[in-house]
Coordinates of C-alpha atoms in Angstrom, one line a residue:
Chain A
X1 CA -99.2 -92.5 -64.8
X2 CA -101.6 -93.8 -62.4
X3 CA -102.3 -97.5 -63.3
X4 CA -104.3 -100.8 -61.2
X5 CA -104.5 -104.1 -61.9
X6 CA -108.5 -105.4 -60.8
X7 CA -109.3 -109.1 -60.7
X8 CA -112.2 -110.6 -61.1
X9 CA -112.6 -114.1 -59.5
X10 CA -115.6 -115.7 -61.2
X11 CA -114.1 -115.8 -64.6
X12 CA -110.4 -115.2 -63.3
X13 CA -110.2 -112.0 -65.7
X14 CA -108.0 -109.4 -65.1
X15 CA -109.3 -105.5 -66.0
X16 CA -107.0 -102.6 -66.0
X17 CA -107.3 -99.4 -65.6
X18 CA -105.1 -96.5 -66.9
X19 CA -105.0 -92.7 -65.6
X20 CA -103.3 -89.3 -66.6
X21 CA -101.3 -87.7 -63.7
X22 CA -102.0 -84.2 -65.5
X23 CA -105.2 -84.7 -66.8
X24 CA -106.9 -87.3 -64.6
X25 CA -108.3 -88.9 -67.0
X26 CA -109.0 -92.9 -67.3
X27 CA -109.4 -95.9 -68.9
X28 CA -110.7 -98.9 -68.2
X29 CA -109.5 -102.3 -70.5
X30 CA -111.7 -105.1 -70.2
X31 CA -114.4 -104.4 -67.6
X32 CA -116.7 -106.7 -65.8
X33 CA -120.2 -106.2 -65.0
X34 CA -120.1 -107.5 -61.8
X35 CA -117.6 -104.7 -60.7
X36 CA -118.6 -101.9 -61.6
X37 CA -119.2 -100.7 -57.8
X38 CA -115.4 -101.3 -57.1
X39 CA -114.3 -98.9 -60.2
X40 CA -116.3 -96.8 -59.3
X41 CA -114.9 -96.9 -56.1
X42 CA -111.4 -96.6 -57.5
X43 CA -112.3 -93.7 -60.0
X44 CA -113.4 -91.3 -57.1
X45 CA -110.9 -92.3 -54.3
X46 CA -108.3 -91.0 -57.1
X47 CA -110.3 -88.1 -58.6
X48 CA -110.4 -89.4 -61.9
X49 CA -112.8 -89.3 -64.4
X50 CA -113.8 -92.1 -67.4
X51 CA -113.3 -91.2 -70.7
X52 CA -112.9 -94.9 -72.5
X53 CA -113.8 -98.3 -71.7
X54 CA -111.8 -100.5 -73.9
X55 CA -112.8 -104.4 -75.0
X56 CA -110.2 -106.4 -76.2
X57 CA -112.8 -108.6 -77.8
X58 CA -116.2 -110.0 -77.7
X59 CA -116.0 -111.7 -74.6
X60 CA -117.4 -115.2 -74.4
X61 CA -116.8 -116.3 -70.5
X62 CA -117.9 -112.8 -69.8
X63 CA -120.0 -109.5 -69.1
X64 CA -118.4 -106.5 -70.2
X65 CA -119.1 -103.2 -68.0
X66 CA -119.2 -101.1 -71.3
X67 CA -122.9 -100.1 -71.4
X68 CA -122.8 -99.2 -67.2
X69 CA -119.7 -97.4 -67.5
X70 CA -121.0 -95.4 -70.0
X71 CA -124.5 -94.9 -68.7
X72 CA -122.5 -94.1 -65.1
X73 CA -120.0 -92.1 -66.3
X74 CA -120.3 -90.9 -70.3
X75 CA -117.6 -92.7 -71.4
X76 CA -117.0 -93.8 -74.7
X77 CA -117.1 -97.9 -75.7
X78 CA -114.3 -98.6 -77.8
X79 CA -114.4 -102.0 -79.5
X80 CA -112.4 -103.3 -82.7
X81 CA -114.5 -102.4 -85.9
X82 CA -114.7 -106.7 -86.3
X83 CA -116.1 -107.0 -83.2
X84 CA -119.4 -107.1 -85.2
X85 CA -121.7 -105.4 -82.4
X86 CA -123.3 -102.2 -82.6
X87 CA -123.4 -100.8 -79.5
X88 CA -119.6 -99.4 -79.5
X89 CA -118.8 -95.3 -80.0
X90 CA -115.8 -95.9 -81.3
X91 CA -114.6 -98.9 -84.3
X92 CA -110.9 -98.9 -84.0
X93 CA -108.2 -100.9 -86.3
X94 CA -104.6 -101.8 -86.5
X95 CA -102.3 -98.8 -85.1
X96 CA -105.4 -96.6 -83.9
X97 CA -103.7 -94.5 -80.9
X98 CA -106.3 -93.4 -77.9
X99 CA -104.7 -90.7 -76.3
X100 CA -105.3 -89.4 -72.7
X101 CA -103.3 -86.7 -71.2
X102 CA -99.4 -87.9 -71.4
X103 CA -100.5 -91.7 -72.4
X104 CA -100.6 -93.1 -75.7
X105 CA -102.8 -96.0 -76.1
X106 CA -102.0 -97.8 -79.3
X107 CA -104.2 -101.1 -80.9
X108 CA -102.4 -103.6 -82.4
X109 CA -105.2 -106.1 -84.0
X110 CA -104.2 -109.5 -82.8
X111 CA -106.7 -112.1 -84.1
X112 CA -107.0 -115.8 -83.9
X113 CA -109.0 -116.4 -80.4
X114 CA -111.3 -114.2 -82.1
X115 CA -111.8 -112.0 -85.3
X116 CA -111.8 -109.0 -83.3
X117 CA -108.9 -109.5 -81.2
X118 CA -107.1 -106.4 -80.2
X119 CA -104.0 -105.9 -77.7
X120 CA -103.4 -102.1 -76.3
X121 CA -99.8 -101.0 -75.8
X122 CA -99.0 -97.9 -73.7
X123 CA -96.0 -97.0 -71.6
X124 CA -94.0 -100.2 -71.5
X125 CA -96.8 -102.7 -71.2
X126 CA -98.9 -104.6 -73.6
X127 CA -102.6 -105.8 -72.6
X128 CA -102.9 -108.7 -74.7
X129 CA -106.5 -109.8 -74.2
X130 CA -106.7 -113.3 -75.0
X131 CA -104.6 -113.4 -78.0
X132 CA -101.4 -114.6 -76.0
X133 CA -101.6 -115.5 -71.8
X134 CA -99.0 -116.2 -69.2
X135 CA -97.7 -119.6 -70.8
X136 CA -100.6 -120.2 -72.6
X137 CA -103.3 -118.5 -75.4
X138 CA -106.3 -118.2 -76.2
X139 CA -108.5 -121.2 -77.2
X140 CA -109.3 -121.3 -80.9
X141 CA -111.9 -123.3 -81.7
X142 CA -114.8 -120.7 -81.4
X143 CA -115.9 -117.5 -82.6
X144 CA -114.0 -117.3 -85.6
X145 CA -110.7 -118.8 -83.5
X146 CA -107.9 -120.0 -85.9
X147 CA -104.9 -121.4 -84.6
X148 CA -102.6 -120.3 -87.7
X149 CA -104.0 -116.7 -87.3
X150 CA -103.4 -116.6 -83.6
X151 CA -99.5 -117.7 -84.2
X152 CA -98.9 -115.2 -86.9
X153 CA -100.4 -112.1 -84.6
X154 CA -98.2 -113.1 -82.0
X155 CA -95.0 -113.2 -83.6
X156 CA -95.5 -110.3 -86.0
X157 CA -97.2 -107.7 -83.2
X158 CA -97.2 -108.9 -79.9
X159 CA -93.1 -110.6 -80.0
X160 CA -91.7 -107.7 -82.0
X161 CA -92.2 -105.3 -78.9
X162 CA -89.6 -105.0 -77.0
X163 CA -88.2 -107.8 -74.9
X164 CA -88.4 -106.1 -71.3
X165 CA -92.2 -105.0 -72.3
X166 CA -94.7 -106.4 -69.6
X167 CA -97.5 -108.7 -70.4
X168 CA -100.9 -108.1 -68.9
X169 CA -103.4 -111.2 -69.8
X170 CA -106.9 -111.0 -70.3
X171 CA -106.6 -113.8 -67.9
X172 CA -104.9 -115.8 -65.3
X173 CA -106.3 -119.4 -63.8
X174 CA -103.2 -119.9 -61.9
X175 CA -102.8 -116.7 -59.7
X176 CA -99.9 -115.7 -62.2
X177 CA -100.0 -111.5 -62.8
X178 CA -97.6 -110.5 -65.1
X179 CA -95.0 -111.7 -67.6
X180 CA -93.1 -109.8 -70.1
X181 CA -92.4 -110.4 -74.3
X182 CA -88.9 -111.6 -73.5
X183 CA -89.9 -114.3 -71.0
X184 CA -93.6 -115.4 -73.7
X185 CA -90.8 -115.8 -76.8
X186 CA -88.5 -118.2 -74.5
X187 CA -90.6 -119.9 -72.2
X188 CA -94.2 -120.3 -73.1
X189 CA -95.3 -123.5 -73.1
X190 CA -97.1 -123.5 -76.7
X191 CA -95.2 -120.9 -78.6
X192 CA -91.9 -120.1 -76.5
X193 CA -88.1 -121.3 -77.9
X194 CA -89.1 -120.6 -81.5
X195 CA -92.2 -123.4 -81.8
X196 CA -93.0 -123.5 -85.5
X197 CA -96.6 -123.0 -86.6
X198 CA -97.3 -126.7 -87.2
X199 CA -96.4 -127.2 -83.6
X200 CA -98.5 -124.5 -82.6
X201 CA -101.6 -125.8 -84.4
X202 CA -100.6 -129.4 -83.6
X203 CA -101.1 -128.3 -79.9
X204 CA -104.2 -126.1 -80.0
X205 CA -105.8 -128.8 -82.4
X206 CA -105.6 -131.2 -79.5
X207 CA -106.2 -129.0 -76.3
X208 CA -109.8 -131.1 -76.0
X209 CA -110.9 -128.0 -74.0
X210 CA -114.8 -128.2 -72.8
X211 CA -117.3 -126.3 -73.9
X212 CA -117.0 -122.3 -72.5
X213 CA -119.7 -122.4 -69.7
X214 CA -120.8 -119.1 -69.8
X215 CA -120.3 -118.4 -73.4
X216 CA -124.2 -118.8 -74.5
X217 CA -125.5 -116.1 -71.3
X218 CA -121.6 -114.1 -71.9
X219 CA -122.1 -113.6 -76.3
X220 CA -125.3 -112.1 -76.6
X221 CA -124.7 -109.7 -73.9
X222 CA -121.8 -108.9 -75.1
X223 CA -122.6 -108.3 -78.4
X224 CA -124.7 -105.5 -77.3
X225 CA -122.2 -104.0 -74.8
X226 CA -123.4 -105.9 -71.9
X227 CA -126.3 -105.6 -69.6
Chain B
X1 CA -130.1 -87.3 -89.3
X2 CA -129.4 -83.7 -89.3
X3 CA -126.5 -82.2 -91.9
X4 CA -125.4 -78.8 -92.4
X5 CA -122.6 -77.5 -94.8
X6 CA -120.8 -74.3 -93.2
X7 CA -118.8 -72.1 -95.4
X8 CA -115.7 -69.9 -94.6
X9 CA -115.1 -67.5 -97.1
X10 CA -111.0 -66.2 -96.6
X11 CA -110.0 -69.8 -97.5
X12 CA -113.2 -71.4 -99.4
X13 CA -113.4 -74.0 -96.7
X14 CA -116.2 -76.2 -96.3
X15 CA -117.5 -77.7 -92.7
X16 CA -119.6 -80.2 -92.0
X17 CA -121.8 -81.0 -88.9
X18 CA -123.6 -84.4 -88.7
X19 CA -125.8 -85.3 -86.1
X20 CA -128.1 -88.2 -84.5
X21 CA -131.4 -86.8 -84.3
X22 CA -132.3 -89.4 -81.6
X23 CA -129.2 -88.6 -79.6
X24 CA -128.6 -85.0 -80.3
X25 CA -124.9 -85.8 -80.8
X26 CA -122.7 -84.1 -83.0
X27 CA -119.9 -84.2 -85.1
X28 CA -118.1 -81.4 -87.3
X29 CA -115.7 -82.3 -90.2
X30 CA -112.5 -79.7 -90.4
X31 CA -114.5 -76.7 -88.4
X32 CA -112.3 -73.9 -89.2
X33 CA -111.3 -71.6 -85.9
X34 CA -112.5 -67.9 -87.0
X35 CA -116.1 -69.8 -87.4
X36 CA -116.9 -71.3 -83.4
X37 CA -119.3 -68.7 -82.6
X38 CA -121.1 -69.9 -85.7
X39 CA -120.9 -73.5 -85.2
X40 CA -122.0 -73.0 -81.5
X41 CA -125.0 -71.4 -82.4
X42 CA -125.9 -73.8 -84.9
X43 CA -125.4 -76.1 -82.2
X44 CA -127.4 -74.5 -79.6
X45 CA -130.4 -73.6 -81.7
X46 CA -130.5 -77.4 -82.6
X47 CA -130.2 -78.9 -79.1
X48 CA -127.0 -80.6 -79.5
X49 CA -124.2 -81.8 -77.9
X50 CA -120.4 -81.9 -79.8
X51 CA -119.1 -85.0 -79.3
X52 CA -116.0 -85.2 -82.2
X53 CA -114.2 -82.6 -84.1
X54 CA -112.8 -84.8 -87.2
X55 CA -110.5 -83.2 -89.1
X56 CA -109.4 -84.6 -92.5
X57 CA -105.6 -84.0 -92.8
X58 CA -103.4 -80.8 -91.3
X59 CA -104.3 -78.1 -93.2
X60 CA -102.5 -75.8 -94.6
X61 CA -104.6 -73.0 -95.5
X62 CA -106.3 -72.0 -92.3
X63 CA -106.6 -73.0 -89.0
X64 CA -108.9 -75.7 -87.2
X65 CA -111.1 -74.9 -84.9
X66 CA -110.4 -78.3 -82.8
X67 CA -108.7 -76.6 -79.6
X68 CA -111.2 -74.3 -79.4
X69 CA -114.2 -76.8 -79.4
X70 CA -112.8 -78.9 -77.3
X71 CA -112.0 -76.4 -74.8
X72 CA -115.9 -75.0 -75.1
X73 CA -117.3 -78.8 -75.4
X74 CA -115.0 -81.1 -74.1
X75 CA -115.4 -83.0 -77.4
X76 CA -112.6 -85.1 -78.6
X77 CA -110.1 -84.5 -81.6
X78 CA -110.0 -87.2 -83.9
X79 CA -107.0 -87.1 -86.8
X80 CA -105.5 -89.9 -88.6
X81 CA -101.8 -91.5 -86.9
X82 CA -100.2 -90.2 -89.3
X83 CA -100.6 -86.7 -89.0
X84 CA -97.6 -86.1 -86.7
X85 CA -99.3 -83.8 -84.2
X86 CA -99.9 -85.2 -80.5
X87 CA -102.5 -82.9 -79.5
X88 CA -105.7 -85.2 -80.7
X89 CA -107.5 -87.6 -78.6
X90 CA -108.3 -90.4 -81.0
X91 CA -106.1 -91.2 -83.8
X92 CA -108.1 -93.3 -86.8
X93 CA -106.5 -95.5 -89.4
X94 CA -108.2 -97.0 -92.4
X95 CA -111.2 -98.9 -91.6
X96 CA -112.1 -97.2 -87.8
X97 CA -115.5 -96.4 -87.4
X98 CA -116.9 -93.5 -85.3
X99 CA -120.4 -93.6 -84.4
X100 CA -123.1 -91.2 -83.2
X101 CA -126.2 -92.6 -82.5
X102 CA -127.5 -94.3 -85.6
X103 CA -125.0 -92.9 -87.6
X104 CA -121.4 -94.7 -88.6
X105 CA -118.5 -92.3 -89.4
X106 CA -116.1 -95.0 -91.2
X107 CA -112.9 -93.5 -92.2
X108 CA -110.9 -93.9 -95.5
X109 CA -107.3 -93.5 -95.8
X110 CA -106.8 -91.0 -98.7
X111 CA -103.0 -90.2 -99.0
X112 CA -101.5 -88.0 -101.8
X113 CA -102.0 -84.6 -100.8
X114 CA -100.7 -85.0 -97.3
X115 CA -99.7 -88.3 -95.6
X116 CA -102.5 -88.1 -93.3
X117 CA -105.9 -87.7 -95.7
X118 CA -108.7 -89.2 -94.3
X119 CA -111.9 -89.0 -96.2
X120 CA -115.1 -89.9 -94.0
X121 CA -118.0 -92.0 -95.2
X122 CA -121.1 -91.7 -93.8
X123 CA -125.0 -92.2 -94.7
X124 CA -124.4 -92.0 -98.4
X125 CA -122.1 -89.2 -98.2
X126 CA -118.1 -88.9 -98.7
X127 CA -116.4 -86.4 -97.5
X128 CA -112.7 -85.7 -99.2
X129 CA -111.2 -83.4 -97.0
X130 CA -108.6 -82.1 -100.2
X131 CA -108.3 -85.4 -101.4
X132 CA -110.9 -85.2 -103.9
X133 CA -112.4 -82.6 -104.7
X134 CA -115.1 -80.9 -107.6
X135 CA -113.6 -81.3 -110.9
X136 CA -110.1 -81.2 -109.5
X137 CA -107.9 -82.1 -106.5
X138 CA -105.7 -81.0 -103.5
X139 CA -102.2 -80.2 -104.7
X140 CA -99.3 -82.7 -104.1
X141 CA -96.3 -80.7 -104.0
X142 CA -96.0 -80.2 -100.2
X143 CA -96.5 -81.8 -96.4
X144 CA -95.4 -84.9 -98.4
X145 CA -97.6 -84.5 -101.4
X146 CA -97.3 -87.6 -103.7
X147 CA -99.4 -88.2 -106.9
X148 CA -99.3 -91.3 -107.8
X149 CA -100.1 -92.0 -104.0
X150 CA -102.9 -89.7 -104.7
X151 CA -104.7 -91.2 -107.4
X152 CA -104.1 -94.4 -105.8
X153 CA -106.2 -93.2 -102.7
X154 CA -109.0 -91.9 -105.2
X155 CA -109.1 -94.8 -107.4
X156 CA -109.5 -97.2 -104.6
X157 CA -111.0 -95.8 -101.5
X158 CA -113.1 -93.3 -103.3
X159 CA -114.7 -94.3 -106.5
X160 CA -115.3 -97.6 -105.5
X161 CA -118.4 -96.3 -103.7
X162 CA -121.4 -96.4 -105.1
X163 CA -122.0 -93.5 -108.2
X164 CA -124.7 -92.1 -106.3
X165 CA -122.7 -91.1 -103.3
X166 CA -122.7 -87.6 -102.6
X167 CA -118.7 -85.9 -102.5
X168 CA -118.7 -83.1 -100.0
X169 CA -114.6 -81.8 -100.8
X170 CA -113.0 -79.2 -98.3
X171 CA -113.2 -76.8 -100.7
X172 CA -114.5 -75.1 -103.5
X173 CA -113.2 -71.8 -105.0
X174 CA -116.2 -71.7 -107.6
X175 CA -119.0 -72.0 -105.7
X176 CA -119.9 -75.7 -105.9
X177 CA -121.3 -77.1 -103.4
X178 CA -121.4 -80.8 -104.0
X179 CA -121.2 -83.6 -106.9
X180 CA -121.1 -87.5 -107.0
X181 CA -118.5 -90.2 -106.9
X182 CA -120.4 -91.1 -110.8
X183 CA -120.0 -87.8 -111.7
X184 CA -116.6 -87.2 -110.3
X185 CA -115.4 -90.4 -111.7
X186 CA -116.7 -89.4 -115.2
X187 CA -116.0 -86.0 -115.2
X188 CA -113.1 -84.9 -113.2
X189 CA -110.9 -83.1 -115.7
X190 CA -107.7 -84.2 -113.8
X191 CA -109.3 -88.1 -113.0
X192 CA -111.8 -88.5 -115.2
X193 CA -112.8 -90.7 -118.1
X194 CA -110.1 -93.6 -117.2
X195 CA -107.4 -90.9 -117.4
X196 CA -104.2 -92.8 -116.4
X197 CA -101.7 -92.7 -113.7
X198 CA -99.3 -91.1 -116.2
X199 CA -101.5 -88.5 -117.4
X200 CA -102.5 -87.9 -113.9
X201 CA -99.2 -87.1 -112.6
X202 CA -98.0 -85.2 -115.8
X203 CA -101.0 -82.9 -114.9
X204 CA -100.2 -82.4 -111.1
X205 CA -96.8 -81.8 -112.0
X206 CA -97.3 -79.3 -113.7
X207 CA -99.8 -77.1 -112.5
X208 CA -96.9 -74.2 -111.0
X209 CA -99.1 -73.3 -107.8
X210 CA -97.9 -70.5 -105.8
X211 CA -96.5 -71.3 -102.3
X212 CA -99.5 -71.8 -100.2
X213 CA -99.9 -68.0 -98.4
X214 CA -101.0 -69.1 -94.7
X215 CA -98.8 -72.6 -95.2
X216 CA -96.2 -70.5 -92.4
X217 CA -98.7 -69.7 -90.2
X218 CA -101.5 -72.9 -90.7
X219 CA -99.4 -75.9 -90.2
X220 CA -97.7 -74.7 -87.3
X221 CA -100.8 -73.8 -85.7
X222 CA -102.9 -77.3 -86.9
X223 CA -100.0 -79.4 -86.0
X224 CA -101.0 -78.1 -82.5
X225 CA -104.8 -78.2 -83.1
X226 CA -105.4 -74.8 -83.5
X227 CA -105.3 -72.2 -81.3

């Protein structure tokens, strides 16, 4: 498997991208729009081609690369069927598998941060989106967030994986790559060494976060698979 | 849209292509292999491109024409999870949604006759794979037939769409082409009228069916997509 880890500074979001040895085909999870010309980059220095840009969920801070990716290369935008946009090729649910070549790319709907929340699991590793981040979540209290929801998709799909699994965040503000399941269940700062809900809720009710600075330019665009 | 109904006449199998006229993409619903040439020239005297080849559960009574499209169109084969092959490209549960242009494919989970039924709803339409089908129903006495499951999958996921939706089945051995949800729902000799769960599975249990003839040769060759 080939696999990269991209970074995008502005909004600290972390896109991933997922090849077949055999078949050299691609994936992209979580694209920006700004960086589309280093993909592209990426896809031909490693004679690849695109076949699926994946969206954990309807961004809010912000612009996917769905609707360049697939005018640039054909792929197919692949959204959860809740993400409530109409712009996507493909609506998956709970336990969909996207296969390319050798790699199984399996959904497991995660919601809480958002209604459409969706984590990818393939070959060891879990991209988790938003739903759960390196010591930390996803915020709750917008587009449909609700803490309660948010704790029970993380213990039922994301911390029944397997314990050496590796975490890939939709996100990290503190330079921080990678986790695994194993070291979220223990040591997370609002869900780690078996928190209870109320806990969980207690924190997230008081996180006083600001309001998303991007999200009223990032939603709309989103929405309709970006620019 | 554009809609054609294909027939193959050694096992009564019914195809289906749907297609975005303002895209010119295409899908086909359990193309049958012996039939590409005809499917490719429906396709080429209508301008369009393949996109998915959707089949409804492994068959077991002839053989699917998804290798062979996919080889000549680099379309993608969509099946449900559970069908147990590993030669598709996307793998639906209940709820996904595949969408061509303006039109959305949303699949059904109908399990009873295999374990991996899908029926596909789209612009009015249904399409039963052998699920449902005119004034009768697949068989449930192999490749995990169950038919209680079955009626189940009808009663819920199929005649809770509106009367007036069109049922396209797999098959037909008499000649029908097409009937209704009301219709089915009313009339069905097997489902119909309110017949019970009971009654249902007193019928299917005994209808004494003859092995399936190309069951040795079909399910090996669908569980590897054809040819």
């Amino acid at each position: 498997m080939i696999f990269h880890q991209f970074f995008e500074v502005e909004s600290s979001t972390y896109t991933y991208l997922l090849a077949s040895e055999q078949t050299r085909e691609a994936v992209l999870i979580d694209p920006v729009a700004s960086e589309i010309d280093i993909y592209t980059q990426y896809l031909e220095m490693h004679n690849l081609t695109l076949v699926y840009s994946l969206d954990t969920h309807v961004h809010a801070d912000h612009v996917t690369a769905a609707n360049l990716l697939r005018d640039k290369f054909g792929c197919k935008t692949v959204l959860h069927r809740n993400s409530g946009v109409n712009c996507g090729d493909i609506f998956i649910t709970d336990q969909s598998v996207i296969r390319i070549g050798e790699i199984n790319i399996e959904a497991r709907y995660t919601p809480g941060h958002t209604n459409a929340c969706t984590s990818y699991v393939a070959e060891g590793m879990v991209f988790t989106g938003d739903a759960l981040l390196i010591d930390g979540c996803g915020r709750t209290d917008f587009q449909e967030g609700n803490a309660e929801i948010l704790y029970d998709s993380i213990h039922t799909q994301i911390f029944t994986l397997p314990d050496e699994t590796i975490v890939y965040p939709g996100h990290d503000y503190k330079g921080r790559l990678v986790s695994t399941v194993g070291h979220e269940r223990l040591h997370n700062s609002r869900l780690g060494a078996g928190k209870s809900k109320a806990e969980f809720v207690e924190i997230m009710n008081n996180l006083n976060l600001p309001y998303p600075k991007k999200i009223d330019i990032a939603l709309p665009a989103n929405k309709a698979c970006g620019q």
